[in-house]
Amino acid sequence: MFDRLFNPNSVAIVGASSNPEKIGYAVIKNMVESGFSGSIFPVNLNAATILKLKAYRTLKSIGMSPDIVIIAVPSAAVPEEIRNCVELKVPYAVIIPGGFSETGSEGQKLENEIRRIIAGSATRVIGPNTVGVYFPHSKVNTALTPPDRVSFPPAGSIAFVSQSGALGLLTMDSISEYGVGISAFVSLGNKLDVNEIEMLKYFSEDGNTKSIALYLEDIDQGREFYSVARNVNAIKPIVVLKSGRSEASAKAASLHTGAMASDDRVIDGMLKQGGITRAYNETELLDYARTLAYGKPFPGRNIAVITTAGGVGVITTDLISSRINGVGLSMATISRDAEERIKVEIVSFGSAKNPIDLTADGSIRAYEKVLEILMKEESVDAIVAYALPQTPKMNLEIVDAIARHVNDGKTVVVGAIGSLLAKELIVEFERRKIPAFPSIDRAVKSLKVLHDYGKYLHERGRT
Amino acid sequence: MNSPDLIKKLKSGPLDEYSIKAGLREFGIPVPEGMLCEVLPGKIELNFPLVLKVSDESILHKTEAGGVITGIETEEALKVQFKKMKDRFPTSRILIEEMIPDGVEIIVGVIRDRTFGLTLMLGMGGIYTELYNDVSFRLIPIDIHDASDMIEEVSIGRFIEGFRGQKVDKIELANFLLKISDLSTLMESFLDQLDLNPVKVNGKKVCVLDSKLIRKKI
């Protein structure tokens, strides 16, 4: 299921247009510019060509059944196009326009009509009210925003499924800055047919996907979602951002339990029960998906920190150890023996105790030696390693120095803070699939996520 | 314990506190020793101190209605307080129970969530539950890991090592949660809400002091 959606040979765009004001223009522009190697069929009643591609008057006049049909016509005209898809046995239709159940009962009727049309057919529907899909591995991009307004991330390991289209686009735009790659983006829209549960099942078996980021506004099949998400999460980590937290309880709250049981508390418990990582904003959603895609989950609690800036080390220590405004893990106690060996590598006014501070004098060679020592320390479960370009001896070589040891056994999360150089560093770490973050807080929280996931797998006997 | 009979009672029998507690007791869930009476019996085989509670399905929040008298230490006091209770609620029966003096007050409850179905809650209990905002939820059925995580998640977990002379045995409490989860699963077809509040935990002893059950509207 869904193989031809994610790896299509042909894509038709109904409502394709040469008019840059139209959504049908953005969609075809994105398809053309993404370098898709299959066939693209613009469908437009009045145009002979669109963006130099031969246009077809109707879907049926193409003379074959495209793997995906993108529908970019006003909502009232959509049922007719879906009927055509069903007749042509088109496997996947993506309905871009809004004007459906999100607007009220008239829109709901349209959705019901479409549901009736596809019932028992070979056609599956994504949307409506979606910004489209983007699959960098197969170079499919049907987004409704033209490429001059939004950056699309390169091919990578994170599957990103979003109920909100715009949140998906802006998040992809943001992570593109650091070259963070995704395996696929699906904007589910109103979930008339295809929903998050099916996507989880697909991505759990998708070879390109290492973790799944899920933005949801509602969950309708609660138990089914829980059981699928729990099983998938044990194989491929899932991060959920669920909005609508402040919504007042709609339950009959005659007893205490009922009064306490807000939707959000129940969802929080359900996610914890499934060992599923929870994000509270779009930054965390992709940070955690990225860490879980690249980083090694660890059940232990003892963290070592390497830094070339004392203040960064102290703040990290606070964030690691505090239960309030922190993640409540522990700072590892470095053995006397390791401490002595670290002392040899660093300047006398540095700190060989955790957090290990090489000071601004710290060279990349010394840094790597310390990292090597920590990798062999039994008392250390994971390492926060800072690559701080503001200290004079740090440069891009630190990336390879750290990369040489990320597979030595212990989890490493990198912090690279600053502007131009820091960004370059993160891009390089990203290229090597090492989770790196532009702030202390983001690095520590991402590390905590790897701990929680590792602890869950360990306790439930899945590692 | 005969589960089908017990479940049948909870499904269609009376839902006053005494009946629910009798059901809980049958299922192996500890409740205080007690007796239900119209009039004060001549001889009482309960250990002082005692508690009096109005037993009437129509009164959901007894404390607020003045239907609970605690700390009765003597036969004399019992006579006085029983009469007071009868004056206040002439048509209701009165539940006389042994008082459980010490322990941490927690709440254990079940709610039928509209999306996720039967869901278990653990929290700091008593009349201020909503104020503490110190609760944890899991979908039913839970396993031993879930029970343990729930205990750690709320401040009850702080009592495992002991706090100001109060101690909570984690394994006993986890087993208690599992039992409530099991019982709720058996009531899946008709249970809407269950409140065990407060439940007193004192070391290895876990005891349900008050319980309310609401059935699903059919």
PDB file of N, CA, C and O in Angstrom, chain A residues 178-208:
ATOM      1  N   TYR A 178      19.401  24.465   7.976  1.00  0.00           N
ATOM      2  CA  TYR A 178      20.508  23.651   8.474  1.00  0.00           C
ATOM      3  C   TYR A 178      20.736  22.400   7.626  1.00  0.00           C
ATOM      4  O   TYR A 178      21.482  21.512   8.013  1.00  0.00           O
ATOM      5  N   GLY A 179      20.029  22.344   6.490  1.00  0.00           N
ATOM      6  CA  GLY A 179      20.203  21.183   5.627  1.00  0.00           C
ATOM      7  C   GLY A 179      19.643  19.899   6.200  1.00  0.00           C
ATOM      8  O   GLY A 179      20.056  18.802   5.828  1.00  0.00           O
ATOM      9  N   VAL A 180      18.692  20.032   7.138  1.00  0.00           N
ATOM     10  CA  VAL A 180      18.081  18.837   7.723  1.00  0.00           C
ATOM     11  C   VAL A 180      17.211  18.163   6.660  1.00  0.00           C
ATOM     12  O   VAL A 180      16.373  18.815   6.039  1.00  0.00           O
ATOM     13  N   GLY A 181      17.425  16.891   6.460  1.00  0.00           N
ATOM     14  CA  GLY A 181      16.722  16.197   5.384  1.00  0.00           C
ATOM     15  C   GLY A 181      15.495  15.448   5.864  1.00  0.00           C
ATOM     16  O   GLY A 181      15.392  15.076   7.028  1.00  0.00           O
ATOM     17  N   ILE A 182      14.550  15.257   4.963  1.00  0.00           N
ATOM     18  CA  ILE A 182      13.360  14.458   5.293  1.00  0.00           C
ATOM     19  C   ILE A 182      13.188  13.345   4.260  1.00  0.00           C
ATOM     20  O   ILE A 182      13.667  13.446   3.132  1.00  0.00           O
ATOM     21  N   SER A 183      12.513  12.281   4.663  1.00  0.00           N
ATOM     22  CA  SER A 183      12.249  11.197   3.716  1.00  0.00           C
ATOM     23  C   SER A 183      10.951  11.459   2.962  1.00  0.00           C
ATOM     24  O   SER A 183      10.802  11.041   1.819  1.00  0.00           O
ATOM     25  N   ALA A 184      10.028  12.178   3.600  1.00  0.00           N
ATOM     26  CA  ALA A 184       8.754  12.488   2.950  1.00  0.00           C
ATOM     27  C   ALA A 184       7.997  13.516   3.782  1.00  0.00           C
ATOM     28  O   ALA A 184       8.175  13.589   4.996  1.00  0.00           O
ATOM     29  N   PHE A 185       7.178  14.298   3.102  1.00  0.00           N
ATOM     30  CA  PHE A 185       6.249  15.191   3.798  1.00  0.00           C
ATOM     31  C   PHE A 185       4.852  14.945   3.251  1.00  0.00           C
ATOM     32  O   PHE A 185       4.644  14.962   2.035  1.00  0.00           O
ATOM     33  N   VAL A 186       3.917  14.690   4.153  1.00  0.00           N
ATOM     34  CA  VAL A 186       2.527  14.507   3.738  1.00  0.00           C
ATOM     35  C   VAL A 186       1.668  15.456   4.555  1.00  0.00           C
ATOM     36  O   VAL A 186       1.692  15.432   5.786  1.00  0.00           O
ATOM     37  N   SER A 187       0.926  16.317   3.865  1.00  0.00           N
ATOM     38  CA  SER A 187      -0.026  17.190   4.529  1.00  0.00           C
ATOM     39  C   SER A 187      -1.389  16.507   4.452  1.00  0.00           C
ATOM     40  O   SER A 187      -1.944  16.343   3.369  1.00  0.00           O
ATOM     41  N   LEU A 188      -1.890  16.076   5.588  1.00  0.00           N
ATOM     42  CA  LEU A 188      -3.100  15.238   5.581  1.00  0.00           C
ATOM     43  C   LEU A 188      -4.388  16.034   5.420  1.00  0.00           C
ATOM     44  O   LEU A 188      -5.410  15.481   5.032  1.00  0.00           O
ATOM     45  N   GLY A 189      -4.351  17.314   5.746  1.00  0.00           N
ATOM     46  CA  GLY A 189      -5.552  18.141   5.617  1.00  0.00           C
ATOM     47  C   GLY A 189      -6.701  17.599   6.448  1.00  0.00           C
ATOM     48  O   GLY A 189      -6.526  17.215   7.594  1.00  0.00           O
ATOM     49  N   ASN A 190      -7.893  17.539   5.838  1.00  0.00           N
ATOM     50  CA  ASN A 190      -9.084  17.137   6.596  1.00  0.00           C
ATOM     51  C   ASN A 190      -9.193  15.630   6.818  1.00  0.00           C
ATOM     52  O   ASN A 190     -10.153  15.170   7.416  1.00  0.00           O
ATOM     53  N   LYS A 191      -8.250  14.858   6.331  1.00  0.00           N
ATOM     54  CA  LYS A 191      -8.219  13.404   6.551  1.00  0.00           C
ATOM     55  C   LYS A 191      -9.516  12.720   6.123  1.00  0.00           C
ATOM     56  O   LYS A 191     -10.043  11.864   6.836  1.00  0.00           O
ATOM     57  N   LEU A 192     -10.040  13.134   4.992  1.00  0.00           N
ATOM     58  CA  LEU A 192     -11.275  12.536   4.484  1.00  0.00           C
ATOM     59  C   LEU A 192     -11.119  11.026   4.320  1.00  0.00           C
ATOM     60  O   LEU A 192     -12.035  10.252   4.563  1.00  0.00           O
ATOM     61  N   ASP A 193      -9.933  10.592   3.893  1.00  0.00           N
ATOM     62  CA  ASP A 193      -9.723   9.164   3.645  1.00  0.00           C
ATOM     63  C   ASP A 193      -8.424   8.697   4.314  1.00  0.00           C
ATOM     64  O   ASP A 193      -8.452   8.035   5.346  1.00  0.00           O
ATOM     65  N   VAL A 194      -7.303   9.069   3.729  1.00  0.00           N
ATOM     66  CA  VAL A 194      -6.016   8.628   4.297  1.00  0.00           C
ATOM     67  C   VAL A 194      -5.750   9.386   5.595  1.00  0.00           C
ATOM     68  O   VAL A 194      -5.914  10.602   5.658  1.00  0.00           O
ATOM     69  N   ASN A 195      -5.359   8.632   6.653  1.00  0.00           N
ATOM     70  CA  ASN A 195      -5.105   9.290   7.931  1.00  0.00           C
ATOM     71  C   ASN A 195      -3.723   8.945   8.468  1.00  0.00           C
ATOM     72  O   ASN A 195      -2.950   8.214   7.850  1.00  0.00           O
ATOM     73  N   GLU A 196      -3.435   9.486   9.653  1.00  0.00           N
ATOM     74  CA  GLU A 196      -2.091   9.335  10.230  1.00  0.00           C
ATOM     75  C   GLU A 196      -1.763   7.884  10.562  1.00  0.00           C
ATOM     76  O   GLU A 196      -0.596   7.482  10.545  1.00  0.00           O
ATOM     77  N   ILE A 197      -2.785   7.094  10.866  1.00  0.00           N
ATOM     78  CA  ILE A 197      -2.527   5.698  11.242  1.00  0.00           C
ATOM     79  C   ILE A 197      -1.924   4.934  10.060  1.00  0.00           C
ATOM     80  O   ILE A 197      -0.938   4.209  10.202  1.00  0.00           O
ATOM     81  N   GLU A 198      -2.509   5.151   8.873  1.00  0.00           N
ATOM     82  CA  GLU A 198      -1.971   4.474   7.683  1.00  0.00           C
ATOM     83  C   GLU A 198      -0.569   4.956   7.354  1.00  0.00           C
ATOM     84  O   GLU A 198       0.278   4.187   6.899  1.00  0.00           O
ATOM     85  N   MET A 199      -0.348   6.256   7.566  1.00  0.00           N
ATOM     86  CA  MET A 199       0.990   6.795   7.289  1.00  0.00           C
ATOM     87  C   MET A 199       2.025   6.179   8.237  1.00  0.00           C
ATOM     88  O   MET A 199       3.135   5.839   7.827  1.00  0.00           O
ATOM     89  N   LEU A 200       1.655   6.033   9.510  1.00  0.00           N
ATOM     90  CA  LEU A 200       2.581   5.412  10.466  1.00  0.00           C
ATOM     91  C   LEU A 200       2.941   4.008  10.009  1.00  0.00           C
ATOM     92  O   LEU A 200       4.104   3.601  10.031  1.00  0.00           O
ATOM     93  N   LYS A 201       1.926   3.266   9.582  1.00  0.00           N
ATOM     94  CA  LYS A 201       2.172   1.890   9.126  1.00  0.00           C
ATOM     95  C   LYS A 201       3.112   1.887   7.930  1.00  0.00           C
ATOM     96  O   LYS A 201       4.021   1.074   7.847  1.00  0.00           O
ATOM     97  N   TYR A 202       2.877   2.800   6.999  1.00  0.00           N
ATOM     98  CA  TYR A 202       3.725   2.835   5.805  1.00  0.00           C
ATOM     99  C   TYR A 202       5.174   3.180   6.191  1.00  0.00           C
ATOM    100  O   TYR A 202       6.108   2.482   5.795  1.00  0.00           O
ATOM    101  N   PHE A 203       5.338   4.233   6.963  1.00  0.00           N
ATOM    102  CA  PHE A 203       6.698   4.689   7.255  1.00  0.00           C
ATOM    103  C   PHE A 203       7.458   3.700   8.149  1.00  0.00           C
ATOM    104  O   PHE A 203       8.680   3.676   8.128  1.00  0.00           O
ATOM    105  N   SER A 204       6.720   2.904   8.910  1.00  0.00           N
ATOM    106  CA  SER A 204       7.425   1.923   9.748  1.00  0.00           C
ATOM    107  C   SER A 204       8.196   0.946   8.866  1.00  0.00           C
ATOM    108  O   SER A 204       9.171   0.355   9.300  1.00  0.00           O
ATOM    109  N   GLU A 205       7.757   0.777   7.620  1.00  0.00           N
ATOM    110  CA  GLU A 205       8.441  -0.173   6.733  1.00  0.00           C
ATOM    111  C   GLU A 205       9.213   0.515   5.627  1.00  0.00           C
ATOM    112  O   GLU A 205       9.788  -0.160   4.765  1.00  0.00           O
ATOM    113  N   ASP A 206       9.224   1.838   5.630  1.00  0.00           N
ATOM    114  CA  ASP A 206       9.900   2.567   4.567  1.00  0.00           C
ATOM    115  C   ASP A 206      11.405   2.637   4.849  1.00  0.00           C
ATOM    116  O   ASP A 206      11.820   3.126   5.894  1.00  0.00           O
ATOM    117  N   GLY A 207      12.185   2.153   3.899  1.00  0.00           N
ATOM    118  CA  GLY A 207      13.639   2.082   4.087  1.00  0.00           C
ATOM    119  C   GLY A 207      14.321   3.427   4.265  1.00  0.00           C
ATOM    120  O   GLY A 207      15.371   3.512   4.886  1.00  0.00           O
ATOM    121  N   ASN A 208      13.743   4.486   3.715  1.00  0.00           N
ATOM    122  CA  ASN A 208      14.374   5.806   3.838  1.00  0.00           C
ATOM    123  C   ASN A 208      14.117   6.466   5.192  1.00  0.00           C
ATOM    124  O   ASN A 208      14.790   7.417   5.560  1.00  0.00           O
TER     125      ASN A 208
END
